[in-house]
Coordinates of C-alpha atoms and ligand atoms in Angstrom, one line a residue:
M1 CA -12.7 15.1 12.1
E2 CA -13.2 15.9 8.5
S3 CA -14.7 13.4 6.1
D4 CA -12.5 11.8 3.5
N5 CA -14.2 13.8 0.7
N6 CA -13.1 16.9 2.5
L7 CA -9.6 15.6 2.9
K8 CA -9.4 14.8 -0.8
A9 CA -10.7 18.3 -1.7
F10 CA -8.2 19.8 0.8
A11 CA -5.4 17.9 -0.8
N12 CA -6.5 19.2 -4.2
D13 CA -6.5 22.8 -2.9
I14 CA -3.0 22.3 -1.4
R15 CA -1.8 21.0 -4.7
I16 CA -3.3 23.9 -6.6
E17 CA -1.9 26.6 -4.2
T18 CA 1.5 24.9 -4.2
I19 CA 1.7 25.0 -8.0
K20 CA 0.5 28.6 -8.1
C21 CA 3.2 29.5 -5.5
L22 CA 6.0 27.8 -7.5
K23 CA 4.7 29.2 -10.8
K24 CA 4.9 32.8 -9.3
R25 CA 8.6 32.1 -8.3
G26 CA 9.2 30.3 -11.7
F27 CA 11.1 27.4 -10.3
G28 CA 11.4 25.1 -7.3
H29 CA 11.3 21.6 -5.8
V30 CA 8.1 20.7 -7.6
G31 CA 8.4 16.9 -7.5
G32 CA 8.9 16.5 -3.7
C33 CA 6.2 19.1 -3.0
M34 CA 3.6 17.1 -4.9
S35 CA 4.2 13.8 -3.2
I36 CA 3.5 15.0 0.3
V37 CA 0.2 16.9 -0.4
E38 CA -2.1 14.1 0.7
T39 CA -0.3 13.5 4.0
L40 CA -0.3 17.2 4.8
S41 CA -4.1 17.2 4.1
V42 CA -4.7 14.4 6.5
L43 CA -2.4 15.9 9.2
Y44 CA -3.7 19.4 9.1
G45 CA -7.3 18.5 8.0
S46 CA -8.0 15.8 10.5
V47 CA -5.2 14.5 12.8
M48 CA -3.2 17.3 14.3
K49 CA -4.1 19.5 17.3
Y50 CA -3.2 23.1 16.5
D51 CA -4.5 26.7 16.6
A52 CA -3.9 28.6 13.4
K53 CA -4.5 31.9 15.3
N54 CA -2.0 31.0 18.0
P55 CA 0.7 28.9 16.3
Q56 CA 2.8 28.8 19.4
W57 CA -0.1 27.3 21.5
E58 CA 1.6 25.2 24.2
D59 CA -0.7 22.2 23.8
R60 CA -0.3 21.8 20.1
D61 CA 1.1 18.8 18.3
Y62 CA 4.3 19.4 16.3
F63 CA 5.0 18.9 12.7
I64 CA 8.5 18.7 11.1
L65 CA 9.0 18.7 7.4
S66 CA 12.5 17.1 7.6
K67 CA 12.8 17.2 3.8
G68 CA 12.7 21.0 4.1
H69 CA 12.9 21.6 0.4
G70 CA 9.1 20.7 0.3
G71 CA 8.5 24.0 2.1
P72 CA 6.0 25.4 -0.5
A73 CA 3.6 22.5 0.0
L74 CA 3.6 23.1 3.8
F75 CA 3.3 26.9 3.3
A76 CA 0.2 26.3 1.0
T77 CA -1.3 24.1 3.7
L78 CA -0.7 26.6 6.5
A79 CA -2.1 29.4 4.4
L80 CA -5.3 27.5 3.6
K81 CA -5.7 26.7 7.3
G82 CA -5.4 30.4 8.2
F83 CA -2.0 30.6 9.8
F84 CA -1.3 33.6 7.4
P85 CA -3.0 35.1 4.3
V86 CA -3.0 33.0 1.1
N87 CA -1.5 35.9 -0.8
W88 CA 1.7 35.5 1.1
L89 CA 2.3 32.5 -1.2
D90 CA 3.1 35.0 -4.0
T91 CA 6.2 36.1 -2.1
L92 CA 8.0 32.8 -2.0
C93 CA 11.8 33.4 -1.9
E94 CA 11.5 37.1 -2.5
P95 CA 13.8 39.5 -0.5
K96 CA 12.4 39.8 3.0
T97 CA 9.8 37.2 2.5
L98 CA 8.4 35.2 5.4
L99 CA 8.3 32.2 3.1
P100 CA 11.8 31.1 2.1
S101 CA 12.0 28.0 -0.1
H102 CA 13.0 25.8 2.8
C103 CA 11.2 25.7 6.2
D104 CA 12.3 28.4 8.7
R105 CA 10.8 28.4 12.2
L106 CA 11.9 32.0 12.8
R107 CA 10.1 33.4 9.8
T108 CA 6.9 31.4 9.0
P109 CA 3.9 31.2 11.4
G110 CA 3.2 27.5 12.0
V111 CA 6.6 26.2 11.1
D112 CA 7.9 24.5 14.2
V113 CA 11.4 23.5 13.1
S114 CA 13.9 24.8 10.5
T115 CA 15.0 22.2 8.0
G116 CA 16.8 21.9 4.7
S117 CA 19.9 20.2 5.8
L118 CA 18.6 16.7 5.3
G119 CA 18.8 14.0 8.0
Q120 CA 18.1 16.1 11.1
G121 CA 14.3 16.2 11.5
L122 CA 13.9 12.8 13.1
S123 CA 16.4 13.7 15.8
V124 CA 14.5 16.9 16.6
A125 CA 11.2 14.9 16.6
D126 CA 12.8 12.6 19.2
G127 CA 13.8 15.5 21.4
I128 CA 10.3 17.0 21.2
A129 CA 8.7 13.7 22.0
K130 CA 11.1 13.1 24.9
G131 CA 10.1 16.5 26.2
F132 CA 6.4 15.6 26.0
K133 CA 7.1 12.4 27.9
I134 CA 9.1 14.1 30.7
K135 CA 6.2 16.6 31.1
G136 CA 3.6 13.9 31.0
K137 CA 2.0 15.3 27.9
D138 CA -0.1 13.3 25.5
N139 CA 0.9 15.3 22.4
W140 CA 2.2 13.9 19.2
V141 CA 5.1 14.8 16.9
Y142 CA 4.8 14.1 13.2
V143 CA 7.7 14.2 10.8
I144 CA 8.0 13.7 7.0
L145 CA 11.3 12.3 5.8
G146 CA 12.4 11.9 2.2
D147 CA 13.4 8.5 0.9
G148 CA 16.6 9.9 -0.4
E149 CA 17.0 11.6 2.9
C150 CA 17.0 8.2 4.6
A151 CA 20.5 7.7 3.3
E152 CA 21.7 10.1 6.0
G153 CA 23.0 8.0 8.9
Q154 CA 21.7 10.3 11.5
N155 CA 18.2 9.0 10.8
W156 CA 19.2 5.6 12.0
E157 CA 20.7 6.9 15.2
A158 CA 17.4 8.7 15.8
A159 CA 15.4 5.6 15.0
Q160 CA 17.4 3.6 17.6
F161 CA 17.1 6.4 20.1
A162 CA 13.3 6.6 19.6
S163 CA 12.7 2.9 20.2
H164 CA 15.2 2.7 23.2
F165 CA 13.4 5.5 24.9
K166 CA 9.9 4.3 23.9
L167 CA 9.0 7.5 22.2
S168 CA 5.7 6.2 21.2
H169 CA 4.3 9.6 20.2
V170 CA 6.7 10.0 17.2
V171 CA 5.0 9.4 13.9
A172 CA 7.6 9.4 11.0
F173 CA 6.3 9.3 7.4
V174 CA 8.8 8.3 4.7
D175 CA 7.9 9.8 1.4
W176 CA 8.8 6.8 -0.7
N177 CA 8.6 8.5 -4.0
K178 CA 11.5 6.4 -5.4
R179 CA 13.6 9.4 -6.5
Q180 CA 16.0 11.9 -5.0
V181 CA 18.0 14.7 -6.6
D182 CA 20.4 12.6 -8.6
G183 CA 17.9 10.1 -10.0
Y184 CA 16.2 7.0 -8.8
I185 CA 16.8 5.8 -5.3
N186 CA 17.6 2.3 -6.5
D187 CA 20.5 3.7 -8.7
V188 CA 21.8 6.2 -6.2
M189 CA 21.5 4.5 -2.8
S190 CA 19.0 1.8 -2.6
L191 CA 16.7 1.8 0.5
G192 CA 15.9 -1.9 0.5
D193 CA 13.0 -2.9 2.7
I194 CA 12.3 0.4 4.4
E195 CA 9.3 -0.8 6.4
G196 CA 11.3 -3.8 7.5
K197 CA 14.2 -1.6 8.5
F198 CA 12.1 0.5 10.9
K199 CA 10.6 -2.8 12.3
A200 CA 14.2 -4.0 12.9
F201 CA 14.9 -0.9 14.8
G202 CA 12.0 -1.6 17.1
W203 CA 9.3 0.5 15.5
Y204 CA 5.7 -0.2 14.5
A205 CA 5.8 0.2 10.7
A206 CA 3.3 0.1 7.9
T207 CA 3.1 1.0 4.2
V208 CA 0.3 2.8 2.5
S209 CA -0.4 4.6 -0.8
G210 CA 0.9 8.1 -0.4
S211 CA -1.8 9.6 -2.6
D212 CA -4.8 8.1 -0.8
T213 CA -6.0 10.4 2.0
E214 CA -8.4 7.7 3.4
A215 CA -5.6 5.1 3.5
I216 CA -3.2 7.5 5.2
K217 CA -5.8 8.5 7.8
T218 CA -6.7 4.8 8.5
A219 CA -3.0 3.9 8.7
I220 CA -2.5 6.5 11.4
E221 CA -5.6 5.4 13.3
N222 CA -4.6 1.7 13.1
A223 CA -1.0 2.5 14.2
K224 CA -2.2 4.4 17.2
K225 CA -4.3 1.4 18.3
E226 CA -1.6 -1.2 17.7
H227 CA 1.8 0.4 18.4
G228 CA 2.0 -0.1 22.1
E229 CA 5.2 1.7 23.3
M230 CA 6.8 1.7 19.8
P231 CA 7.3 4.8 17.7
I232 CA 5.4 4.7 14.4
A233 CA 6.7 4.7 10.9
I234 CA 4.4 5.0 7.9
V235 CA 5.9 4.5 4.5
L236 CA 4.1 6.5 1.8
D237 CA 4.3 4.5 -1.4
G238 CA 4.1 7.2 -4.0
V239 CA 5.3 8.9 -7.1
K240 CA 7.5 12.0 -7.3
G241 CA 5.5 14.8 -8.9
S242 CA 2.2 13.0 -8.1
G243 CA -1.1 14.5 -9.2
V244 CA 0.2 16.1 -12.4
P245 CA 1.1 13.5 -15.1
E246 CA 3.5 15.9 -16.8
F247 CA 5.5 16.3 -13.6
E248 CA 5.4 12.6 -12.9
E249 CA 6.8 11.7 -16.3
M250 CA 9.6 14.3 -16.4
F251 CA 13.1 12.8 -16.6
D252 CA 14.3 15.1 -13.8
N253 CA 11.4 16.3 -11.7
H254 CA 13.3 17.3 -8.5
F255 CA 13.9 21.0 -9.1
F256 CA 13.1 22.7 -12.3
N257 CA 11.9 25.9 -14.0
L258 CA 8.2 25.7 -14.0
D259 CA 6.8 26.6 -17.3
A260 CA 3.8 29.0 -16.8
E261 CA 1.7 27.3 -19.5
L262 CA 2.2 23.9 -18.0
A263 CA 1.4 25.2 -14.5
D264 CA -1.8 26.8 -15.8
K265 CA -2.8 23.6 -17.6
A266 CA -2.2 21.6 -14.4
I267 CA -4.1 24.1 -12.3
A268 CA -7.1 24.1 -14.7
R269 CA -7.2 20.3 -14.7
L270 CA -7.1 20.2 -10.9
E271 CA -9.8 22.9 -10.6
A272 CA -12.1 21.2 -13.0
Ligands
TPP301 C1 22.6 17.1 4.2 C2 22.2 17.4 2.9 N1 22.8 16.9 1.8 C3 22.4 17.2 0.6 C4 21.4 18.1 0.3 C5 20.9 18.4 -1.1 N2 19.7 17.8 -1.4 C6 18.5 18.6 -1.4 S1 17.2 17.7 -1.9 C7 18.1 16.3 -2.0 C8 17.4 15.0 -2.4 C9 16.5 14.5 -1.4 O1 15.8 13.4 -1.9 P1 14.5 13.0 -1.2 O2 14.8 12.9 0.3 O3 14.1 11.7 -1.8 O4 13.5 14.1 -1.4 P2 12.3 14.2 -2.5 O5 12.4 13.1 -3.4 O6 11.1 14.1 -1.6 O7 12.4 15.5 -3.1 C10 19.4 16.5 -1.8 C11 20.5 15.5 -1.8 C12 20.7 18.6 1.5 N3 19.7 19.5 1.4 N4 21.2 18.3 2.7
MG302 MG1 12.5 11.1 -2.8

């Protein structure tokens, strides 16, 4: 288990490498990459069981980035953990790259599930967890959903399935960054009480700051002590574009051309 200082430092490194990667490409889903950095740090820095040198290791825990457009943040995490060389990040979206913008399990070492069509990751998590159960394995499956993504009805079918079949080893994070592609969640399709919704579906649910590695780690630990046979939902209360004030404040920070000067300024600040 890494100390929280290490998890904070790891999150900072993930953020820096993600920005560098997006800067090289010149555009991308910047906002939704930034808001999952701390959760990725906690999962890959402390919580998950995996072997970077053997990504297909049978006894690994699984991770699904259901909001697959956040791929670059996951790729930066995997590179920093040694799944592949960090300089692969310079090839994002280039012809024949192993790092497309969205997650592709057939291309990228360490990516377990292909995503990008929103709404499907939780169903896949359920299937993996059911498989673990049938085999009597104690592994976990972690999935990050977008808050906009939660408008997809399939999530709620999957939520119902998970509680009915007591899939206690599913941990779903909702990146509650308050925005989706077309604007603010409350204007486009309001989510209401997201924690309460998961509880109503028979889940253990809690809400934490999505930018606080210690809080995220503690929330996972507490959930695992208290959930009984319930699947676990952790709502990440956060800000789209988090960690870089200029990104946070942009009118539209979902997908944009990343100005090299702004990227360098952000990187320098994070490196300081
Ligand atoms: C099924 C489906 N419908 C629409 C899209 C287009 N799309 C890509 S990202 C996005 C917004 C997602 O918002 P959210 O889940 O909140 O992601 P984040 O804020 O983390 O970027 C949409 C609608 C898609 N990828 N898949
Ligand atoms: Mg969102």
